[in-house]
CSV table of N, CA, C and O in Angstrom, one decimal:
chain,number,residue,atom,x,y,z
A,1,UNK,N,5.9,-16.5,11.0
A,1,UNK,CA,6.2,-15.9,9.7
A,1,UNK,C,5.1,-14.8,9.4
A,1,UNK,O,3.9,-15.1,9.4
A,2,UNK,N,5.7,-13.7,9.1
A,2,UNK,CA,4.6,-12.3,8.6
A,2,UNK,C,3.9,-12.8,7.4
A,2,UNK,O,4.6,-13.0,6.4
A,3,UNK,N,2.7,-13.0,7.3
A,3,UNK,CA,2.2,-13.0,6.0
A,3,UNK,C,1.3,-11.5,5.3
A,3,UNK,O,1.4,-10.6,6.1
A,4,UNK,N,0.7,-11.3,4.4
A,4,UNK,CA,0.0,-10.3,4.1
A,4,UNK,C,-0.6,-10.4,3.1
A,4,UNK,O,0.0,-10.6,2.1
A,5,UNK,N,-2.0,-10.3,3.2
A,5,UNK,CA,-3.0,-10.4,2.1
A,5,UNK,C,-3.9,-9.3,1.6
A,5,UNK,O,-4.8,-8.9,2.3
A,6,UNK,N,-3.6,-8.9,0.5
A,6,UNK,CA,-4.2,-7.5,0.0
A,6,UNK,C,-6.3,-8.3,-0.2
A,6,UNK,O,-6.4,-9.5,-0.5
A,7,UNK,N,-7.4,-7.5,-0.1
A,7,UNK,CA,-8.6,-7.7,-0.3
A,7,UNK,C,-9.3,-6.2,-0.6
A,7,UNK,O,-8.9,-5.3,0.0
A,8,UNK,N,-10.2,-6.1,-1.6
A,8,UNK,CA,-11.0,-5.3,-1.9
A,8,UNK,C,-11.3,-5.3,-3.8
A,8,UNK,O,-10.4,-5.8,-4.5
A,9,UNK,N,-12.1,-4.9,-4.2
A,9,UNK,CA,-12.8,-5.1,-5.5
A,9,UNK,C,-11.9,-4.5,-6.7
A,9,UNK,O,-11.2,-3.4,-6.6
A,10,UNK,N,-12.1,-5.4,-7.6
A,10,UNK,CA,-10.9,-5.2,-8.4
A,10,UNK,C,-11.5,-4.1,-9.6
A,10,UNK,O,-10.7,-3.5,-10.2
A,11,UNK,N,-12.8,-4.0,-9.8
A,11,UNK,CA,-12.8,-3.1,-10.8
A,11,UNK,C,-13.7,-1.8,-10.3
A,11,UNK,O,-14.8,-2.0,-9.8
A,12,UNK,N,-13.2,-0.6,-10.4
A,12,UNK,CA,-13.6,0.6,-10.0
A,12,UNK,C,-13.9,1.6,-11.6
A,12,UNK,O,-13.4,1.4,-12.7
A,13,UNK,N,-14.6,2.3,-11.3
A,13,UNK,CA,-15.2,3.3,-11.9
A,13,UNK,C,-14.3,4.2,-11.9
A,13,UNK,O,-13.5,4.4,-11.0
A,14,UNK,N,-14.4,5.1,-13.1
A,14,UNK,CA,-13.4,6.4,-13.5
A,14,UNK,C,-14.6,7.5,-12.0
A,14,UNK,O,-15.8,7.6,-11.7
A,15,UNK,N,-13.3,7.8,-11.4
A,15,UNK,CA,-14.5,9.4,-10.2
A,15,UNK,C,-14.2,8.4,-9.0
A,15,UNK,O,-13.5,8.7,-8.1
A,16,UNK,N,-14.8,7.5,-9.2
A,16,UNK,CA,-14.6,6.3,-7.7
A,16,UNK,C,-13.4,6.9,-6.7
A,16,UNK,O,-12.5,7.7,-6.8
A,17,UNK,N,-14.0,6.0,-5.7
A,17,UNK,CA,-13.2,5.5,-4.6
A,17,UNK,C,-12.6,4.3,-4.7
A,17,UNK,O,-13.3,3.3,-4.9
A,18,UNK,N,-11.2,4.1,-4.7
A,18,UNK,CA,-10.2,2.9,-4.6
A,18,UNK,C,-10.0,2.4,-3.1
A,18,UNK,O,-9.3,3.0,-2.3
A,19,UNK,N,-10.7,0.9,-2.7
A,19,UNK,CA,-10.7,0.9,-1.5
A,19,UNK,C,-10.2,-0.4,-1.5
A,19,UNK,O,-10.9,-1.4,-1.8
A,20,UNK,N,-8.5,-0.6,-0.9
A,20,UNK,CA,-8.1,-1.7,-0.5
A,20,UNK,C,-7.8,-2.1,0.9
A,20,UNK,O,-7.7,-1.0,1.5
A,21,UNK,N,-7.6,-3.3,1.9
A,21,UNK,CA,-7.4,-3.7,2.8
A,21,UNK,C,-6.4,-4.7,2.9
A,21,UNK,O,-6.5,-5.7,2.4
A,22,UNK,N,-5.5,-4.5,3.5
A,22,UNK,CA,-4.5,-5.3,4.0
A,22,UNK,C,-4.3,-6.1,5.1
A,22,UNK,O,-3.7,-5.5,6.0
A,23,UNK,N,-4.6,-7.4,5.3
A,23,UNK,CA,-4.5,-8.2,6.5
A,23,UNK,C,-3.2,-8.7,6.6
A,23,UNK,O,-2.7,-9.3,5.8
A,24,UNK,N,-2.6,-8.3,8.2
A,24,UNK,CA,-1.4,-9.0,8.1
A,24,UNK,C,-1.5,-10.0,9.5
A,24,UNK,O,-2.1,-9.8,10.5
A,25,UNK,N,-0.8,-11.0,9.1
A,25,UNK,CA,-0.8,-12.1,10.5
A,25,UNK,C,0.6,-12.8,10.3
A,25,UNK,O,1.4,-12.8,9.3
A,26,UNK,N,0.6,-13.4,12.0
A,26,UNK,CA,2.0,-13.6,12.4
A,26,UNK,C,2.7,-12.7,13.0
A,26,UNK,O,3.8,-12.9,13.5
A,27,UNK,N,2.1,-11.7,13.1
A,27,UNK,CA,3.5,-9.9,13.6
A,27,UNK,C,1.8,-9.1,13.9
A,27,UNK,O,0.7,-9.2,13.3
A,28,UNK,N,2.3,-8.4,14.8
A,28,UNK,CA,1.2,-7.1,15.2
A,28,UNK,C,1.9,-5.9,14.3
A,28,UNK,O,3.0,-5.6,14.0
A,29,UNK,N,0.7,-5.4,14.1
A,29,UNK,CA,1.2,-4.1,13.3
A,29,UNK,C,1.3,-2.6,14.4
A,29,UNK,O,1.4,-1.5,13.8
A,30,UNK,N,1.2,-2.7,15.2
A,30,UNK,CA,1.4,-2.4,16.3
A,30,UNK,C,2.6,-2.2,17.0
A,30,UNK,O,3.1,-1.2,17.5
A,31,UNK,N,3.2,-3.5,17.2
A,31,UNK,CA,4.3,-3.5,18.3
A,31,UNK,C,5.6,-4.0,17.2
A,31,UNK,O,6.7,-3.7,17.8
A,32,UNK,N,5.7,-4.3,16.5
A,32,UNK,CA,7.2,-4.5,15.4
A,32,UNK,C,7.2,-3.4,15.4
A,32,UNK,O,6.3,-2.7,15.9
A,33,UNK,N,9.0,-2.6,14.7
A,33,UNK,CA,9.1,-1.7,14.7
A,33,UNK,C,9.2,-2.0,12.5
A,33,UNK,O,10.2,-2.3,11.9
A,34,UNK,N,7.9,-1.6,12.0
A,34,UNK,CA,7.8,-1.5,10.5
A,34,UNK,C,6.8,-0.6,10.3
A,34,UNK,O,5.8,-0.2,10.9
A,35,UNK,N,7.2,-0.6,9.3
A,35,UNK,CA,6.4,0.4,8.6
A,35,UNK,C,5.4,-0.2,7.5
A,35,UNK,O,6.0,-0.9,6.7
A,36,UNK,N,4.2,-0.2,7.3
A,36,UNK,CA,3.2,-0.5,6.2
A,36,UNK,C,3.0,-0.1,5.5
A,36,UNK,O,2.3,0.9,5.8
A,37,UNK,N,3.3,-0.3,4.0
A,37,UNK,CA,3.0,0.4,2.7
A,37,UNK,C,2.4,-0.3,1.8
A,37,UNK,O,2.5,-1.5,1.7
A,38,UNK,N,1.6,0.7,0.7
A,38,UNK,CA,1.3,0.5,-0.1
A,38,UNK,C,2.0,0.9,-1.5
A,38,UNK,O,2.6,1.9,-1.7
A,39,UNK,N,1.6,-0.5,-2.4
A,39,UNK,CA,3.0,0.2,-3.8
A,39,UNK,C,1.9,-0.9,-4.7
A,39,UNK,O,1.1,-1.9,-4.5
A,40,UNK,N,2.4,0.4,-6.0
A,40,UNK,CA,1.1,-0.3,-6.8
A,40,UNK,C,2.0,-0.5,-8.6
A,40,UNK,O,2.6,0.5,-9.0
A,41,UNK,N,2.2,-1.4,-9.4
A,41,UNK,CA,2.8,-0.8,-10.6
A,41,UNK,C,1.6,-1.2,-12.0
A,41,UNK,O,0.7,-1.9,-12.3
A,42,UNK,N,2.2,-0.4,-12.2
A,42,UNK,CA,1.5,-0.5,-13.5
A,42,UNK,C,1.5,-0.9,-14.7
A,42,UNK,O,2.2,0.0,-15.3
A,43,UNK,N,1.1,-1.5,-15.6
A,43,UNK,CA,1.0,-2.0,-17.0
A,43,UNK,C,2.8,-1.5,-17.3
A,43,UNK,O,3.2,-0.3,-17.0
A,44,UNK,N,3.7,-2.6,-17.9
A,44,UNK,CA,5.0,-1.8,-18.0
A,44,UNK,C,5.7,-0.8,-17.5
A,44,UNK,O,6.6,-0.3,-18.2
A,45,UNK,N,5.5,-0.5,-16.1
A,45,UNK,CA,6.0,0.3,-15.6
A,45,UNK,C,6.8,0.0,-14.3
A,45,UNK,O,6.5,-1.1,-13.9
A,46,UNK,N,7.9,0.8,-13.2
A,46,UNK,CA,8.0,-0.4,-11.8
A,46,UNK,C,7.4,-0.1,-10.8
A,46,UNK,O,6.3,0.5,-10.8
A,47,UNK,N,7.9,-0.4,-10.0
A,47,UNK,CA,7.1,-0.2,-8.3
A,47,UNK,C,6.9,1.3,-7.9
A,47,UNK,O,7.9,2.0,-7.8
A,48,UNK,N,5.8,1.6,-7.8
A,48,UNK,CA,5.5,3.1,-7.4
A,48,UNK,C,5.5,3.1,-5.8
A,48,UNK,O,5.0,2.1,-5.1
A,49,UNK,N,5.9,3.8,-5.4
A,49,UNK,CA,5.6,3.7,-3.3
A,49,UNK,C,4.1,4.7,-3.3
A,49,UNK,O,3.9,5.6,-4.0
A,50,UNK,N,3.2,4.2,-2.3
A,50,UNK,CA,2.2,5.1,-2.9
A,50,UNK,C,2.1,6.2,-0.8
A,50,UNK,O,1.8,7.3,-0.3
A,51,UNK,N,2.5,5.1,-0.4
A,51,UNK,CA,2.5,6.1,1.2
A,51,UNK,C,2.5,4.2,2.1
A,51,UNK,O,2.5,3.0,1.7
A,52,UNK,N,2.4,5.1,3.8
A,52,UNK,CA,2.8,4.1,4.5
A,52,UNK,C,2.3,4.3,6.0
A,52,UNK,O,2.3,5.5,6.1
A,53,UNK,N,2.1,4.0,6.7
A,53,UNK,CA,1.2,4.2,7.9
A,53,UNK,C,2.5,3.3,8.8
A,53,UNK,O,2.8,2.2,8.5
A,54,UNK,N,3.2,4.2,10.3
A,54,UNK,CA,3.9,3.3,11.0
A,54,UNK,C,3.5,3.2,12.0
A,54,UNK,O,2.4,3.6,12.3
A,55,UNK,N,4.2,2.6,12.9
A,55,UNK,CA,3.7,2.0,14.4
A,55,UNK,C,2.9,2.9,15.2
A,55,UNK,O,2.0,2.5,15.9
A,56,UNK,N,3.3,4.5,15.2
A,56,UNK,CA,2.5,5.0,15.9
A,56,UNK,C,1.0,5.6,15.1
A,56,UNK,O,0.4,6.6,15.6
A,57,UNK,N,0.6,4.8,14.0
A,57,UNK,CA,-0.3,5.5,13.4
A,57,UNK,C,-0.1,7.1,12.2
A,57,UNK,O,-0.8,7.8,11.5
A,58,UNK,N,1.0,7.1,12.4
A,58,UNK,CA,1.7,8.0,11.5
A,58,UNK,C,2.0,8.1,10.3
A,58,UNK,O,3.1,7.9,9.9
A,59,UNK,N,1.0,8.5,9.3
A,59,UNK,CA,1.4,8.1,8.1
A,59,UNK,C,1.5,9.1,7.0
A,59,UNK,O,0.8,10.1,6.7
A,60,UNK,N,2.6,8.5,6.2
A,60,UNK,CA,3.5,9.1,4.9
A,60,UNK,C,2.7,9.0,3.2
A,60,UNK,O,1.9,8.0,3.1
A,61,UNK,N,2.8,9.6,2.3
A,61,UNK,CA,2.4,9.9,1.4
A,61,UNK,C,3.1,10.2,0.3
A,61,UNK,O,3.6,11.3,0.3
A,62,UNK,N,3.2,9.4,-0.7
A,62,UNK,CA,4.0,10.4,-1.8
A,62,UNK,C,3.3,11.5,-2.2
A,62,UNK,O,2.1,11.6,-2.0
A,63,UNK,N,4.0,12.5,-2.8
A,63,UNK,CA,4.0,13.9,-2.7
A,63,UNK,C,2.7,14.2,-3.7
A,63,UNK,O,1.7,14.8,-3.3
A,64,UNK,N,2.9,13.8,-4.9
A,64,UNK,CA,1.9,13.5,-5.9
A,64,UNK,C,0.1,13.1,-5.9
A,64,UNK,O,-0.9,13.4,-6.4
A,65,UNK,N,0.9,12.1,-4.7
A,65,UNK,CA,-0.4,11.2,-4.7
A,65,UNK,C,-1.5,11.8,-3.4
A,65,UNK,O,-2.7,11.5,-3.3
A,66,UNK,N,-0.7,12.5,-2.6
A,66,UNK,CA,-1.1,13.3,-1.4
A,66,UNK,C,-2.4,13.1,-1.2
A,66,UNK,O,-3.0,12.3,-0.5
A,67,UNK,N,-3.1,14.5,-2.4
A,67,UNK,CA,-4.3,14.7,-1.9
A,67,UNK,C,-5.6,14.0,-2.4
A,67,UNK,O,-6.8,14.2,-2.2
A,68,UNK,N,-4.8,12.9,-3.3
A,68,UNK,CA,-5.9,11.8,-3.2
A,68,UNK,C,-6.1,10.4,-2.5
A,68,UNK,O,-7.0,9.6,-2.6
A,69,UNK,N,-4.5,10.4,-1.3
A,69,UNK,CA,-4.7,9.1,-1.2
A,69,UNK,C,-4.8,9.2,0.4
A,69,UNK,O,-4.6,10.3,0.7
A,70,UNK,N,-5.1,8.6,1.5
A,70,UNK,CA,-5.7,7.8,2.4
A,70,UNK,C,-5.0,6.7,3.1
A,70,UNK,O,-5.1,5.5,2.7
A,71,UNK,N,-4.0,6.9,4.6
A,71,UNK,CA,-4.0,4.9,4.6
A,71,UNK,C,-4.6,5.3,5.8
A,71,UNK,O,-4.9,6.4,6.3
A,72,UNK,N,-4.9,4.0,6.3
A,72,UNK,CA,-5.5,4.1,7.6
A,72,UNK,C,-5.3,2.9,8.3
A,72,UNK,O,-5.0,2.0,7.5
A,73,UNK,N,-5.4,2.5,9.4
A,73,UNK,CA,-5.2,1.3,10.3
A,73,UNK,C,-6.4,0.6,11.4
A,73,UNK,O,-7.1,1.3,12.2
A,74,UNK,N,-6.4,-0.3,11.3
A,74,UNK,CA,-7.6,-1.2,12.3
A,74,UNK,C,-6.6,-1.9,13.0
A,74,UNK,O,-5.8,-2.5,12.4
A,75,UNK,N,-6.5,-1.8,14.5
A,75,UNK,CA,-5.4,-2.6,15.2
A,75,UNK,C,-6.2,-3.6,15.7
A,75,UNK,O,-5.4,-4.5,16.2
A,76,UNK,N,-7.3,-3.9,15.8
A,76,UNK,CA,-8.3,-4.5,16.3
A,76,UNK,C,-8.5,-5.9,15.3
A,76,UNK,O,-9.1,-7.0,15.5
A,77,UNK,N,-7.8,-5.4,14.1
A,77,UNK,CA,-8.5,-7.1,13.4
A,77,UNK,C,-6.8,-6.7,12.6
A,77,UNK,O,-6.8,-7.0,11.4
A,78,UNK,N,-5.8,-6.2,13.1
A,78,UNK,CA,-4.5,-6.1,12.3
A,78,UNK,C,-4.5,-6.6,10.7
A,78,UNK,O,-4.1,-7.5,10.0
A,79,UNK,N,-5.2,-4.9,10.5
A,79,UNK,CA,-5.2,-5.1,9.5
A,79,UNK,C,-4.9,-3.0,8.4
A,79,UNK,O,-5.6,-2.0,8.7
A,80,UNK,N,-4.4,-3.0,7.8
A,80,UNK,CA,-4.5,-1.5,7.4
A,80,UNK,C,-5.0,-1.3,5.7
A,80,UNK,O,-4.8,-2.1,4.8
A,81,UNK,N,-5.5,0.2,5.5
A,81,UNK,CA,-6.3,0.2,4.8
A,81,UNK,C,-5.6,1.6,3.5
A,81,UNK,O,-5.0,2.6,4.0
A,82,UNK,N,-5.8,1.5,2.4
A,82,UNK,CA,-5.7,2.1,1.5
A,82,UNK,C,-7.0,2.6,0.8
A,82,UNK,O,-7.8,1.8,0.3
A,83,UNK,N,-7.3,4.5,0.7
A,83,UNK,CA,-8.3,4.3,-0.1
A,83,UNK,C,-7.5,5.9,-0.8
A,83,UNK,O,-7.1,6.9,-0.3
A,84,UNK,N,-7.8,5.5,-2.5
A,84,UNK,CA,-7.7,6.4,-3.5
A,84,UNK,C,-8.2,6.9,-4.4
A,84,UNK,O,-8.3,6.5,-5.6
A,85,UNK,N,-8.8,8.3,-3.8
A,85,UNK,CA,-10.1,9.0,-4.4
A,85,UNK,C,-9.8,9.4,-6.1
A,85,UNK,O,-8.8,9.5,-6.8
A,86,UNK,N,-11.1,9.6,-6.3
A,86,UNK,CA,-11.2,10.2,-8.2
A,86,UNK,C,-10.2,9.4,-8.8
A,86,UNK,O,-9.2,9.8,-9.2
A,87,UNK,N,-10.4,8.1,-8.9
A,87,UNK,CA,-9.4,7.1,-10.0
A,87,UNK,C,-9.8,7.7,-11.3
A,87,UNK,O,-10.8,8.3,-11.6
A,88,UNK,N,-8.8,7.2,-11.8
A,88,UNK,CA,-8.6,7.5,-13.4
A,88,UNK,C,-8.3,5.9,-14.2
A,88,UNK,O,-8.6,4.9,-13.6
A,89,UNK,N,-7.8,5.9,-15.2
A,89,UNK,CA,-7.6,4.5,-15.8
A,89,UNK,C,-5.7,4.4,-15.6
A,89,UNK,O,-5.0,3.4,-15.4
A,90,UNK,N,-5.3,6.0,-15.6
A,90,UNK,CA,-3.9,5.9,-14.9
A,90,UNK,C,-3.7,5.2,-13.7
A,90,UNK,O,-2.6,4.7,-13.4
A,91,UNK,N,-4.8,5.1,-13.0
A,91,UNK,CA,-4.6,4.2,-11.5
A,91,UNK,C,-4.7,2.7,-11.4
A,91,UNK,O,-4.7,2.0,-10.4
A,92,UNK,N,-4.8,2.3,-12.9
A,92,UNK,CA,-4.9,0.8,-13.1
A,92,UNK,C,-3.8,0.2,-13.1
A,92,UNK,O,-2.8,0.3,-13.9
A,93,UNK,N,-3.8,-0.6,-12.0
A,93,UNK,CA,-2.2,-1.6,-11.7
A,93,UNK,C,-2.5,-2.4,-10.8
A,93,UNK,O,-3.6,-2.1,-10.3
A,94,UNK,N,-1.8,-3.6,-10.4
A,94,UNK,CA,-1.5,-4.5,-9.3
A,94,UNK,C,-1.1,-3.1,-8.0
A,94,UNK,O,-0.5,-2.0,-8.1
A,95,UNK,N,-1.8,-3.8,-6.9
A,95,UNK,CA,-1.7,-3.3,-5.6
A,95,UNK,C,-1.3,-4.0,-4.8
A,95,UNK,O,-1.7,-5.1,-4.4
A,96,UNK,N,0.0,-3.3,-4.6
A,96,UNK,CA,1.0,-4.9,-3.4
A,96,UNK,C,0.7,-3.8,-1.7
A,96,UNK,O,0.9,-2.6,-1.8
A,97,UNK,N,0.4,-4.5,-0.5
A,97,UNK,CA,1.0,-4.3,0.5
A,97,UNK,C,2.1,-5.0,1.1
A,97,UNK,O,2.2,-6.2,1.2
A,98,UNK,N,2.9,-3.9,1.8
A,98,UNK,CA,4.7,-4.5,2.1
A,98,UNK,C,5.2,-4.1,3.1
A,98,UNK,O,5.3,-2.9,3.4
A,99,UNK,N,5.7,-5.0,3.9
A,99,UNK,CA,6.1,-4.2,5.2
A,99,UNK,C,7.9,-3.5,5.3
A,99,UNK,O,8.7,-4.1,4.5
A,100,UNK,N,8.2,-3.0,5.7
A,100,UNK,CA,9.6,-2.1,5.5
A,100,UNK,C,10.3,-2.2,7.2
A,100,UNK,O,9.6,-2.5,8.2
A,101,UNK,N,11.4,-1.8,7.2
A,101,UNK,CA,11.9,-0.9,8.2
A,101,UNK,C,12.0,0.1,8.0
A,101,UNK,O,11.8,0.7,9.1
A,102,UNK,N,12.2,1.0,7.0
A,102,UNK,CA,12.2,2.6,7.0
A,102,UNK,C,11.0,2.6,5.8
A,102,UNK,O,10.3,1.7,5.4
A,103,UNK,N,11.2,3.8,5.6
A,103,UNK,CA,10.9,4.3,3.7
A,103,UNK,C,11.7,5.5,3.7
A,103,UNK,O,11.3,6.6,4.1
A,104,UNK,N,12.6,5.3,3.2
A,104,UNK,CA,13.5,5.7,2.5
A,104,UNK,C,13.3,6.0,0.9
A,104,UNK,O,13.3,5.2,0.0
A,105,UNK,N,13.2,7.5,0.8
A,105,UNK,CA,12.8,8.0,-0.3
A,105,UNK,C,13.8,7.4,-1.8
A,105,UNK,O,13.4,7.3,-2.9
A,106,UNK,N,14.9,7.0,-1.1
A,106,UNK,CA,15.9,6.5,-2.8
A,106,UNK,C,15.7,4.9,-2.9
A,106,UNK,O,16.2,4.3,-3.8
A,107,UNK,N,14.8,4.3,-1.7
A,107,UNK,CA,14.8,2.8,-1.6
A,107,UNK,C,13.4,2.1,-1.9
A,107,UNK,O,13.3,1.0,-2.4
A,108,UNK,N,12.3,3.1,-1.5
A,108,UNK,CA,11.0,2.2,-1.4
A,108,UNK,C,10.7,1.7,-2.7
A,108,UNK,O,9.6,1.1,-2.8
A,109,UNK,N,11.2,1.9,-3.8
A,109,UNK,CA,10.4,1.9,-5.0
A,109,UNK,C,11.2,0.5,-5.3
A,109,UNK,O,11.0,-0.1,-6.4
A,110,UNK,N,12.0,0.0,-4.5
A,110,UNK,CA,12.9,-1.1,-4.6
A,110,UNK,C,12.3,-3.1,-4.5
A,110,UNK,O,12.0,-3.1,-3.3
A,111,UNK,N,12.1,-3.7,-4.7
A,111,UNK,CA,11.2,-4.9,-4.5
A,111,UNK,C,12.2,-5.2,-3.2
A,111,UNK,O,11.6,-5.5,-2.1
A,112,UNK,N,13.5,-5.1,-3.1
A,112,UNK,CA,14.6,-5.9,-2.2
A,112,UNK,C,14.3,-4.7,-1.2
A,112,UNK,O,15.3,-4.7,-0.4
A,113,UNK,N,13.5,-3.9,-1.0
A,113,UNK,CA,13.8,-2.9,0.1
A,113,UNK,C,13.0,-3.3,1.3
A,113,UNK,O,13.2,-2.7,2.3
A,114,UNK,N,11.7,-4.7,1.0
A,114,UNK,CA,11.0,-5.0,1.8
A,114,UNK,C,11.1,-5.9,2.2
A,114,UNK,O,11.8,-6.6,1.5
A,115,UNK,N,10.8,-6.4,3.3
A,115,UNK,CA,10.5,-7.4,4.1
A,115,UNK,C,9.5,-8.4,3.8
A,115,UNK,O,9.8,-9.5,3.5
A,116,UNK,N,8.3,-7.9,3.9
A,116,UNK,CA,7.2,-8.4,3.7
A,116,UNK,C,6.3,-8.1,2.2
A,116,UNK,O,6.5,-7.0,1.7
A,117,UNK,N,5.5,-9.0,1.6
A,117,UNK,CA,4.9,-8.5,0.4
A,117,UNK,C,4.0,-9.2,0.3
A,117,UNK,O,4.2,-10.4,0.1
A,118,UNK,N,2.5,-8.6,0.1
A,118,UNK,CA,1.4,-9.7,-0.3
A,118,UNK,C,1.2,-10.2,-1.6
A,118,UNK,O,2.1,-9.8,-2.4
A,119,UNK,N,0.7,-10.8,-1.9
A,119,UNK,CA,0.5,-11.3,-3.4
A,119,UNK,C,0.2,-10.9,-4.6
A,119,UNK,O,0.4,-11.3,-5.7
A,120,UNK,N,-0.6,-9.4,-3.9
A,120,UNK,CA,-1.0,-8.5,-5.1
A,120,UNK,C,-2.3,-8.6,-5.3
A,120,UNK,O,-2.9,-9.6,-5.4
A,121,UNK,N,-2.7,-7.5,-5.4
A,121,UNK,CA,-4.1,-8.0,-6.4
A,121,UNK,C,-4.6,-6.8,-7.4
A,121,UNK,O,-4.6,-5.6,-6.9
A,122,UNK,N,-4.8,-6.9,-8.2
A,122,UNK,CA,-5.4,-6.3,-10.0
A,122,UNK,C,-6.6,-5.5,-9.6
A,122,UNK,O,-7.6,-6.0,-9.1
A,123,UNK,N,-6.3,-4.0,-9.8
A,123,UNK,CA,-7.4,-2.9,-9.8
A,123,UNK,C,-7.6,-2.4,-11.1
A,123,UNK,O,-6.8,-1.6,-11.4
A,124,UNK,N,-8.5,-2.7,-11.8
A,124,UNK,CA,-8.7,-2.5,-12.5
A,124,UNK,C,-9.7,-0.6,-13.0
A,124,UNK,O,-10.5,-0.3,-12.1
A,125,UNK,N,-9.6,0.1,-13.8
A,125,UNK,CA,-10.4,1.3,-13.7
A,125,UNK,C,-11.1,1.4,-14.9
A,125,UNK,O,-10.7,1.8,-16.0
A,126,UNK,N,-12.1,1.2,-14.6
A,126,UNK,CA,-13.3,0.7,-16.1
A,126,UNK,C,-14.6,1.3,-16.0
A,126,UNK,O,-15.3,1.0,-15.0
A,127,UNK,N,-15.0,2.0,-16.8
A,127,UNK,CA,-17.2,2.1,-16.6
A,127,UNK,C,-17.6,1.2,-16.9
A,127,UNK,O,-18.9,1.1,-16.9
């Protein structure tokens, strides 16, 4: 069974770097044919797709979030990485990583669109 555990510090600084890590076990992120994403929501708000890194290291971005955001991959300890520059307190939300078969622009924002989903964890954006 795929599991996935999101890790990295929950409260960041307005200007900061947003640096999360995703460990997944049970499944190589490598050799499945999925896609890895990050989706974050916010205080009253739903699932945002934020981008997604796939098997061959190829990774997607929402359009918005482009030129601040970052994923990245370690195949060596299977595990991939999210980092999102110049936070704001707008970037304060739960951060889920989730594994997919596509991303599909009318689906990812969907909870039922995934396969896999970590538990979440609370980023907080505070001085």
């Amino acid at each position: 069974q795929v599991q996935l555990q999101e890790s990295g510090p929950g409260l960041v600084k307005p200007s900061q770097t947003l640096s999360l890590t995703c460990t997944v076990s049970g499944g190589s992120i490598t050799t499945s044919s999925y896609y890895w994403n990050w989706i974050r929501q916010s205080p009253g708000k739903g699932l945002e797709w934020m981008g997604a890194i796939g098997i061959e290291g190829t990774d997607y971005y929402k359009t918005s979030l482009v030129s601040r955001t970052s994923i990245s991959r370690d195949t060596s300890k299977n595990q991939f990485s999210l980092q999102l520059s110049s936070v704001t307190t707008e970037d304060t939300a739960v951060y889920y990583c989730a594994g997919s078969r596509g991303i599909d622009g009318n689906k990812r924002n969907r909870r039922d669109y995934y396969d896999y989903w970590g538990q979440g964890t609370q980023v907080t954006v505070a001085s």
